[in-house]
Amino acid sequence: MSTQTLRRRVLAGAGALSLALTGGVVGLAGSAQAATKTTPVYVKCDAPAPQPDAEGIQDYTITLPDGAKAGDTVPISIDPGLTPIIPMFTIETVNTTKAKLLVDGVPQTVTSPPTPSRQTAGQKADPPRFDGTVKIPDGTEGRTIQITIDQVITDADIGGTVYTTTCTPDPRPSGSVGSVAVEALPKDPVTTKLTPNSGKAGQKVAVTGANFAPGAVTCSALLAGTPTGDTGQGTAAAGGAATCEVTVTKKADQIRIDGSVTPYKDFVFLEDQPGVKNPVDVEVLPGPLAIGPQSGNPAVSFGKVTINGKPQSVVGQFTAMSVQDFRGGSLGWDVTATRTPFLNETTGHSMAKAQIGIQPTCTVTNADSPSTCTAGAPGAISATPMKVASQAAGGEELTGGEFAVGGAGMIQLPPFMFADTYQSVVTFSIA
């Protein structure tokens, strides 16, 4: 568990923050056999003060493959048109955009790389296209699925400070901006597990798989991608689950159920060595799942703001926290955030209507980590735990590693409050 303290000083008098930000949308690139569609979408964009909010039509050009199988990960390209926001100032930014899509109703996010951008005062911005992928949901065989836009969030980095603009279709989500015809055939067959996954010549190995056509199956051993000649027989049930047994008689490094797609499952062949045997055992104990530093991070300063009778937004950056998963298993984890109210315990003043949001980030800090991590969706932190990062469970595969969790923060202040110094404590927990 890690705690970060946020401080905000509100001054009485004249003055305002000066910042310009342009909202935008994302993009992704299609494959050789692809379909491109341009769709006008009416959006309402919420920009940081003093940049006024805006709304209007934005044309999205989406490129997707014509067809795919359920479970496939396919390329997508989004080329946003001119945004409805007209910047108040000319400014250089580095923009990162997250397009929150609904793929047959399933939420998926496509994130652009950080891209230098020049916002020109009085002119609508034209965000560049960028590429990514979406996954075709399971259970969509034989249907044409639709992709819609739920929300588009653009982070503009100005000298290390991040300002966020959120554009939401009206109505939300948008109408269809692209479609993919899903094959009626089942998903690609895969080899899922070997029991055991090592042994000497003569070792019998039980092989399992998924997504096979019902009936007889054959399994085989390979060395450097070439079949060794060791094969076995098995069956696949009506639901596609296959079982097969093969006896390994010669050196092999992989075993598969024939017809499955790569990667196949690794097999460790144990060769007899002449001489005196001297077994060497080592016991590997699980390590902790932890988030740190345990002493907490230093206070995050969001600077000062002057009361001007209007709602205002100010931004800051949460200090990154380290996540260590040394459990040596296949479990996942979630990092959540909660906060206390904005208070001054000495004066008794509070800002009940103030909100703080986070644009989460999660990066791998140890290149040997067997897992990746996923940042949560942007949102407001409250007394209810909000997921800011996660690592998916691995099933039969090893998970774990070292990661950094943080993100940009924004405090939304009411138009009137006591001029005072306020504090909220944001606590990040892992489970």
Coordinates of N, CA and C in Angstrom, one line a residue, residues 111-265:
T111 N -4.3 3.2 -27.7 CA -3.5 4.4 -27.2 C -2.5 4.8 -28.3
S112 N -2.4 6.0 -28.6 CA -1.4 6.5 -29.5 C 0.0 6.7 -28.9
P113 N 1.0 6.7 -29.6 CA 2.4 7.0 -29.1 C 2.4 8.5 -28.8
P114 N 3.3 9.0 -27.9 CA 3.4 10.4 -27.7 C 3.8 11.1 -29.0
T115 N 3.1 12.1 -29.4 CA 3.3 12.7 -30.7 C 3.5 14.3 -30.6
P116 N 4.6 14.8 -31.0 CA 4.7 16.3 -31.0 C 3.6 17.0 -31.8
S117 N 3.0 18.1 -31.2 CA 1.9 18.7 -31.9 C 2.1 20.2 -31.7
R118 N 1.7 21.0 -32.7 CA 1.7 22.4 -32.6 C 0.3 22.9 -32.7
Q119 N -0.2 23.5 -31.6 CA -1.6 24.1 -31.6 C -1.5 25.6 -32.0
T120 N -2.2 26.0 -33.0 CA -2.2 27.3 -33.5 C -3.4 28.1 -33.0
A121 N -3.3 29.2 -32.4 CA -4.4 30.0 -31.9 C -5.4 30.3 -33.0
G122 N -6.6 30.1 -32.7 CA -7.7 30.4 -33.6 C -7.9 29.4 -34.7
Q123 N -7.2 28.3 -34.7 CA -7.3 27.3 -35.8 C -7.6 25.9 -35.2
K124 N -8.5 25.2 -35.8 CA -8.8 23.8 -35.3 C -7.6 23.0 -35.5
A125 N -7.3 22.1 -34.6 CA -6.2 21.2 -34.7 C -6.6 20.0 -35.6
D126 N -5.6 19.3 -36.2 CA -5.9 18.2 -37.1 C -5.0 17.0 -36.5
P127 N -5.5 16.3 -35.5 CA -4.6 15.2 -34.9 C -4.2 14.2 -36.0
P128 N -3.0 13.6 -35.9 CA -2.5 12.7 -36.8 C -3.2 11.3 -36.6
R129 N -3.2 10.5 -37.7 CA -3.6 9.1 -37.6 C -2.6 8.3 -36.7
F130 N -3.1 7.3 -36.0 CA -2.1 6.4 -35.4 C -2.7 5.0 -35.4
D131 N -1.9 4.0 -35.2 CA -2.2 2.6 -35.4 C -2.2 1.8 -34.1
G132 N -3.0 0.7 -34.1 CA -3.1 -0.1 -32.9 C -3.8 -1.4 -33.3
T133 N -4.3 -2.1 -32.3 CA -5.0 -3.3 -32.5 C -6.3 -3.4 -31.6
V134 N -7.2 -4.2 -32.0 CA -8.4 -4.6 -31.2 C -8.6 -6.1 -31.3
K135 N -9.2 -6.6 -30.3 CA -9.5 -8.1 -30.3 C -10.9 -8.4 -30.6
I136 N -11.1 -9.3 -31.6 CA -12.5 -9.7 -31.9 C -13.0 -10.6 -30.8
P137 N -14.1 -10.2 -30.1 CA -14.6 -10.9 -29.0 C -15.0 -12.4 -29.3
D138 N -14.8 -13.2 -28.3 CA -15.3 -14.6 -28.4 C -16.8 -14.6 -28.6
G139 N -17.3 -15.7 -29.2 CA -18.7 -15.8 -29.4 C -19.4 -15.0 -30.5
T140 N -18.5 -14.4 -31.3 CA -19.1 -13.6 -32.4 C -19.1 -14.3 -33.8
E141 N -18.8 -15.6 -33.8 CA -18.7 -16.4 -35.0 C -19.9 -16.2 -35.9
G142 N -19.7 -15.9 -37.2 CA -20.8 -15.9 -38.1 C -21.6 -14.5 -38.1
R143 N -21.1 -13.5 -37.4 CA -21.8 -12.2 -37.4 C -20.8 -11.1 -37.9
T144 N -21.4 -10.0 -38.3 CA -20.6 -8.8 -38.6 C -20.7 -7.9 -37.4
I145 N -19.6 -7.6 -36.7 CA -19.6 -6.9 -35.5 C -19.3 -5.4 -35.8
Q146 N -19.8 -4.5 -34.9 CA -19.7 -3.1 -35.1 C -18.7 -2.5 -34.1
I147 N -18.0 -1.5 -34.5 CA -17.1 -0.7 -33.6 C -17.7 0.7 -33.4
T148 N -17.8 1.1 -32.2 CA -18.3 2.5 -31.9 C -17.3 3.2 -31.0
I149 N -17.4 4.5 -30.9 CA -16.5 5.3 -30.1 C -17.3 5.7 -28.8
D150 N -16.7 5.3 -27.6 CA -17.3 5.6 -26.4 C -16.8 7.0 -25.8
Q151 N -15.5 7.2 -26.0 CA -14.9 8.4 -25.5 C -13.5 8.5 -26.0
V152 N -13.0 9.7 -26.1 CA -11.6 10.0 -26.6 C -10.9 10.9 -25.6
I153 N -9.8 10.5 -25.1 CA -9.1 11.3 -24.1 C -7.7 11.7 -24.6
T154 N -7.4 12.9 -24.6 CA -6.1 13.4 -25.1 C -5.3 14.1 -24.0
D155 N -4.1 13.6 -23.7 CA -3.2 14.2 -22.7 C -2.2 15.0 -23.5
A156 N -2.1 16.3 -23.1 CA -1.1 17.2 -23.7 C 0.0 17.4 -22.7
D157 N 1.2 17.1 -23.0 CA 2.4 17.3 -22.1 C 3.0 18.6 -22.5
I158 N 3.0 19.5 -21.5 CA 3.6 20.9 -21.7 C 4.7 21.0 -20.6
G159 N 5.9 20.8 -21.0 CA 7.0 21.0 -20.1 C 7.0 20.1 -18.9
G160 N 6.5 18.8 -19.1 CA 6.4 17.9 -18.0 C 5.1 17.8 -17.3
T161 N 4.2 18.8 -17.5 CA 2.9 18.8 -16.9 C 1.9 18.4 -17.9
V162 N 1.0 17.5 -17.5 CA 0.0 16.9 -18.4 C -1.4 17.5 -18.2
Y163 N -2.0 17.9 -19.3 CA -3.3 18.5 -19.3 C -4.3 17.6 -20.2
T164 N -5.4 17.3 -19.7 CA -6.3 16.3 -20.3 C -7.6 17.0 -20.9
T165 N -7.9 16.6 -22.1 CA -9.1 17.0 -22.8 C -9.9 15.7 -23.1
T166 N -11.2 15.7 -22.7 CA -12.0 14.5 -23.0 C -13.1 14.9 -23.9
C167 N -13.2 14.1 -25.0 CA -14.3 14.3 -26.0 C -15.2 13.1 -26.0
T168 N -16.5 13.4 -25.8 CA -17.5 12.3 -25.7 C -18.6 12.5 -26.8
P169 N -18.8 11.4 -27.5 CA -19.9 11.5 -28.6 C -21.2 11.8 -27.9
D170 N -22.1 12.4 -28.7 CA -23.4 12.7 -28.2 C -24.4 12.4 -29.4
P171 N -25.2 11.3 -29.3 CA -25.3 10.4 -28.1 C -24.1 9.5 -27.9
R172 N -24.0 9.0 -26.7 CA -22.9 8.2 -26.3 C -23.3 6.7 -26.1
P173 N -22.7 5.7 -26.7 CA -21.6 5.8 -27.7 C -22.0 6.3 -29.0
S174 N -21.0 6.5 -29.9 CA -21.4 6.9 -31.3 C -22.1 5.8 -32.0
G175 N -22.5 6.1 -33.2 CA -23.0 5.1 -34.1 C -21.8 4.3 -34.7
S176 N -22.0 3.3 -35.5 CA -20.9 2.5 -36.0 C -20.0 3.3 -36.8
V177 N -18.7 3.1 -36.5 CA -17.6 3.8 -37.3 C -16.8 2.8 -38.0
G178 N -17.1 1.5 -37.9 CA -16.4 0.4 -38.6 C -17.0 -0.9 -38.3
S179 N -16.7 -1.9 -39.1 CA -17.3 -3.2 -38.9 C -16.3 -4.3 -39.4
V180 N -16.5 -5.5 -38.8 CA -15.6 -6.7 -39.2 C -16.6 -7.9 -39.3
A181 N -16.5 -8.6 -40.5 CA -17.2 -9.8 -40.6 C -16.4 -10.9 -40.0
V182 N -17.1 -11.6 -39.0 CA -16.4 -12.7 -38.3 C -16.7 -14.0 -38.9
E183 N -15.7 -14.8 -39.2 CA -15.9 -16.1 -39.8 C -16.8 -17.0 -38.9
A184 N -17.6 -17.8 -39.6 CA -18.4 -18.8 -38.9 C -17.6 -19.9 -38.3
L185 N -16.4 -20.1 -38.8 CA -15.5 -21.2 -38.3 C -15.1 -20.9 -36.9
P186 N -14.8 -22.0 -36.2 CA -14.3 -21.8 -34.8 C -12.9 -21.1 -34.8
K187 N -12.5 -20.7 -33.6 CA -11.2 -20.1 -33.4 C -10.1 -21.1 -33.8
D188 N -8.9 -20.6 -34.0 CA -7.8 -21.4 -34.3 C -7.5 -22.4 -33.2
P189 N -7.2 -23.7 -33.6 CA -6.9 -24.7 -32.6 C -5.5 -24.4 -32.0
V190 N -5.4 -24.6 -30.7 CA -4.1 -24.4 -30.0 C -3.8 -25.6 -29.1
T191 N -2.5 -25.8 -28.9 CA -2.1 -26.8 -27.9 C -1.9 -26.0 -26.6
T192 N -2.5 -26.6 -25.5 CA -2.6 -25.8 -24.2 C -1.7 -26.3 -23.1
K193 N -1.4 -27.6 -23.1 CA -0.6 -28.1 -21.9 C 0.0 -29.4 -22.2
L194 N 1.2 -29.7 -21.6 CA 1.9 -31.0 -21.6 C 2.0 -31.5 -20.2
T195 N 1.6 -32.8 -19.9 CA 1.8 -33.4 -18.6 C 2.5 -34.7 -18.7
P196 N 3.7 -34.9 -18.3 CA 4.6 -33.8 -17.8 C 5.2 -33.1 -19.0
N197 N 6.0 -32.0 -18.8 CA 6.6 -31.2 -19.9 C 8.1 -31.5 -20.0
S198 N 8.5 -32.6 -19.4 CA 9.9 -33.0 -19.5 C 10.0 -34.5 -19.3
G199 N 11.1 -35.1 -19.7 CA 11.3 -36.5 -19.4 C 12.4 -37.1 -20.3
K200 N 12.8 -38.4 -20.0 CA 13.8 -39.1 -20.8 C 13.1 -39.9 -21.9
A201 N 13.9 -40.5 -22.7 CA 13.4 -41.4 -23.8 C 12.4 -42.4 -23.1
G202 N 11.3 -42.6 -23.7 CA 10.3 -43.5 -23.2 C 9.2 -42.8 -22.4
Q203 N 9.3 -41.5 -22.1 CA 8.3 -40.7 -21.3 C 7.0 -40.6 -22.1
K204 N 5.9 -41.0 -21.4 CA 4.6 -40.8 -22.0 C 4.1 -39.4 -21.6
V205 N 3.6 -38.6 -22.6 CA 3.2 -37.2 -22.3 C 1.7 -37.1 -22.7
A206 N 0.9 -36.6 -21.8 CA -0.5 -36.2 -22.1 C -0.6 -34.8 -22.6
V207 N -1.1 -34.6 -23.8 CA -1.2 -33.3 -24.5 C -2.7 -32.9 -24.5
T208 N -2.9 -31.6 -24.2 CA -4.3 -31.1 -24.3 C -4.3 -29.9 -25.3
G209 N -5.5 -29.7 -25.8 CA -5.7 -28.6 -26.7 C -7.1 -28.0 -26.7
A210 N -7.4 -27.0 -27.4 CA -8.7 -26.3 -27.5 C -9.0 -25.9 -28.9
N211 N -10.3 -25.8 -29.2 CA -10.8 -25.3 -30.5 C -10.6 -26.3 -31.6
F212 N -10.6 -27.6 -31.3 CA -10.4 -28.6 -32.4 C -11.8 -29.1 -32.8
A213 N -11.9 -29.5 -34.1 CA -13.1 -30.1 -34.6 C -13.3 -31.4 -33.9
P214 N -14.5 -31.8 -33.5 CA -14.7 -33.1 -32.9 C -14.2 -34.3 -33.7
G215 N -13.7 -35.3 -33.0 CA -13.2 -36.4 -33.7 C -11.7 -36.8 -33.3
A216 N -11.1 -37.6 -34.1 CA -9.7 -38.1 -33.9 C -8.7 -36.9 -34.1
V217 N -7.7 -36.9 -33.2 CA -6.6 -36.0 -33.4 C -5.3 -36.8 -33.3
T218 N -4.2 -36.2 -33.8 CA -2.9 -36.7 -33.7 C -1.9 -35.7 -33.1
C219 N -1.1 -36.2 -32.2 CA -0.1 -35.3 -31.6 C 1.3 -35.8 -31.9
S220 N 2.3 -34.9 -32.0 CA 3.6 -35.2 -32.4 C 4.6 -34.4 -31.7
A221 N 5.9 -35.0 -31.6 CA 7.0 -34.3 -31.0 C 7.8 -33.7 -32.2
L222 N 8.5 -32.5 -31.8 CA 9.3 -31.8 -32.8 C 10.7 -31.5 -32.2
L223 N 11.7 -31.3 -33.0 CA 13.0 -30.8 -32.6 C 13.4 -29.8 -33.6
A224 N 13.6 -28.5 -33.1 CA 13.9 -27.4 -34.0 C 12.9 -27.2 -35.1
G225 N 11.6 -27.5 -34.8 CA 10.5 -27.3 -35.7 C 10.3 -28.4 -36.7
T226 N 11.1 -29.5 -36.6 CA 10.9 -30.6 -37.5 C 10.4 -31.8 -36.7
P227 N 9.3 -32.5 -37.2 CA 8.8 -33.7 -36.5 C 9.9 -34.7 -36.3
T228 N 9.9 -35.3 -35.1 CA 10.9 -36.4 -34.9 C 10.5 -37.8 -35.3
G229 N 9.2 -37.9 -35.6 CA 8.6 -39.2 -35.9 C 7.8 -39.8 -34.8
D230 N 7.9 -39.3 -33.5 CA 7.1 -39.7 -32.4 C 5.7 -39.1 -32.5
T231 N 4.7 -39.9 -32.6 CA 3.3 -39.5 -32.7 C 2.4 -40.2 -31.8
G232 N 1.2 -39.7 -31.6 CA 0.2 -40.4 -30.7 C -1.1 -40.0 -31.2
Q233 N -2.1 -40.7 -30.6 CA -3.5 -40.5 -31.0 C -4.3 -40.0 -29.9
G234 N -5.5 -39.4 -30.2 CA -6.4 -38.9 -29.2 C -7.7 -38.5 -29.8
T235 N -8.5 -37.8 -29.1 CA -9.8 -37.4 -29.6 C -10.1 -35.9 -29.1
A236 N -11.0 -35.3 -29.9 CA -11.5 -34.0 -29.5 C -13.0 -34.1 -29.3
A237 N -13.5 -33.5 -28.1 CA -14.9 -33.6 -27.8 C -15.7 -32.5 -28.6
A238 N -17.0 -32.6 -28.4 CA -17.9 -31.7 -29.2 C -17.5 -30.2 -28.9
G239 N -17.1 -29.9 -27.7 CA -16.8 -28.5 -27.4 C -15.4 -28.1 -27.9
G240 N -14.6 -28.9 -28.5 CA -13.3 -28.5 -29.1 C -12.2 -28.9 -28.2
A241 N -12.4 -29.4 -26.9 CA -11.3 -29.8 -26.1 C -10.7 -31.1 -26.5
A242 N -9.4 -31.1 -26.7 CA -8.7 -32.3 -27.3 C -7.7 -32.9 -26.3
T243 N -7.6 -34.2 -26.2 CA -6.6 -34.9 -25.4 C -5.9 -35.9 -26.3
C244 N -4.6 -36.1 -26.1 CA -3.8 -37.0 -26.9 C -2.6 -37.5 -26.1
E245 N -2.1 -38.6 -26.4 CA -0.9 -39.1 -25.6 C 0.1 -39.6 -26.6
V246 N 1.4 -39.1 -26.4 CA 2.5 -39.5 -27.2 C 3.6 -40.0 -26.3
T247 N 4.4 -41.0 -26.8 CA 5.6 -41.5 -26.1 C 6.8 -40.9 -26.8
V248 N 7.6 -40.2 -26.0 CA 8.8 -39.5 -26.6 C 9.9 -40.5 -26.5
T249 N 10.4 -40.9 -27.7 CA 11.5 -41.9 -27.8 C 12.9 -41.3 -28.1
K250 N 12.8 -40.1 -28.6 CA 14.1 -39.5 -29.0 C 14.0 -38.0 -28.7
K251 N 15.2 -37.3 -28.8 CA 15.3 -35.9 -28.4 C 14.2 -35.1 -29.1
A252 N 13.5 -34.2 -28.3 CA 12.5 -33.3 -28.8 C 12.5 -32.0 -27.9
D253 N 12.1 -30.9 -28.5 CA 12.0 -29.7 -27.7 C 10.6 -29.1 -27.7
Q254 N 9.7 -29.6 -28.5 CA 8.3 -29.1 -28.5 C 7.4 -30.3 -28.8
I255 N 6.1 -30.2 -28.3 CA 5.1 -31.2 -28.7 C 3.8 -30.4 -29.0
R256 N 3.1 -30.9 -30.0 CA 1.9 -30.2 -30.4 C 0.8 -31.2 -30.7
I257 N -0.5 -30.8 -30.7 CA -1.5 -31.5 -31.4 C -1.6 -31.0 -32.8
D258 N -1.4 -31.9 -33.8 CA -1.3 -31.5 -35.2 C -2.5 -30.7 -35.6
G259 N -2.2 -29.7 -36.4 CA -3.3 -28.8 -36.8 C -3.4 -27.5 -35.9
S260 N -2.7 -27.5 -34.8 CA -2.7 -26.3 -33.9 C -1.8 -25.2 -34.5
V261 N -2.0 -24.0 -34.1 CA -1.2 -22.9 -34.5 C -0.1 -22.7 -33.4
T262 N 1.0 -22.1 -33.9 CA 2.1 -21.7 -33.0 C 1.6 -20.7 -32.0
P263 N 2.2 -20.6 -30.8 CA 3.4 -21.4 -30.4 C 3.0 -22.7 -29.8
Y264 N 3.8 -23.7 -30.1 CA 3.6 -25.1 -29.5 C 4.1 -25.1 -28.1
K265 N 3.9 -26.2 -27.4 CA 4.4 -26.2 -26.0 C 5.8 -26.8 -25.9

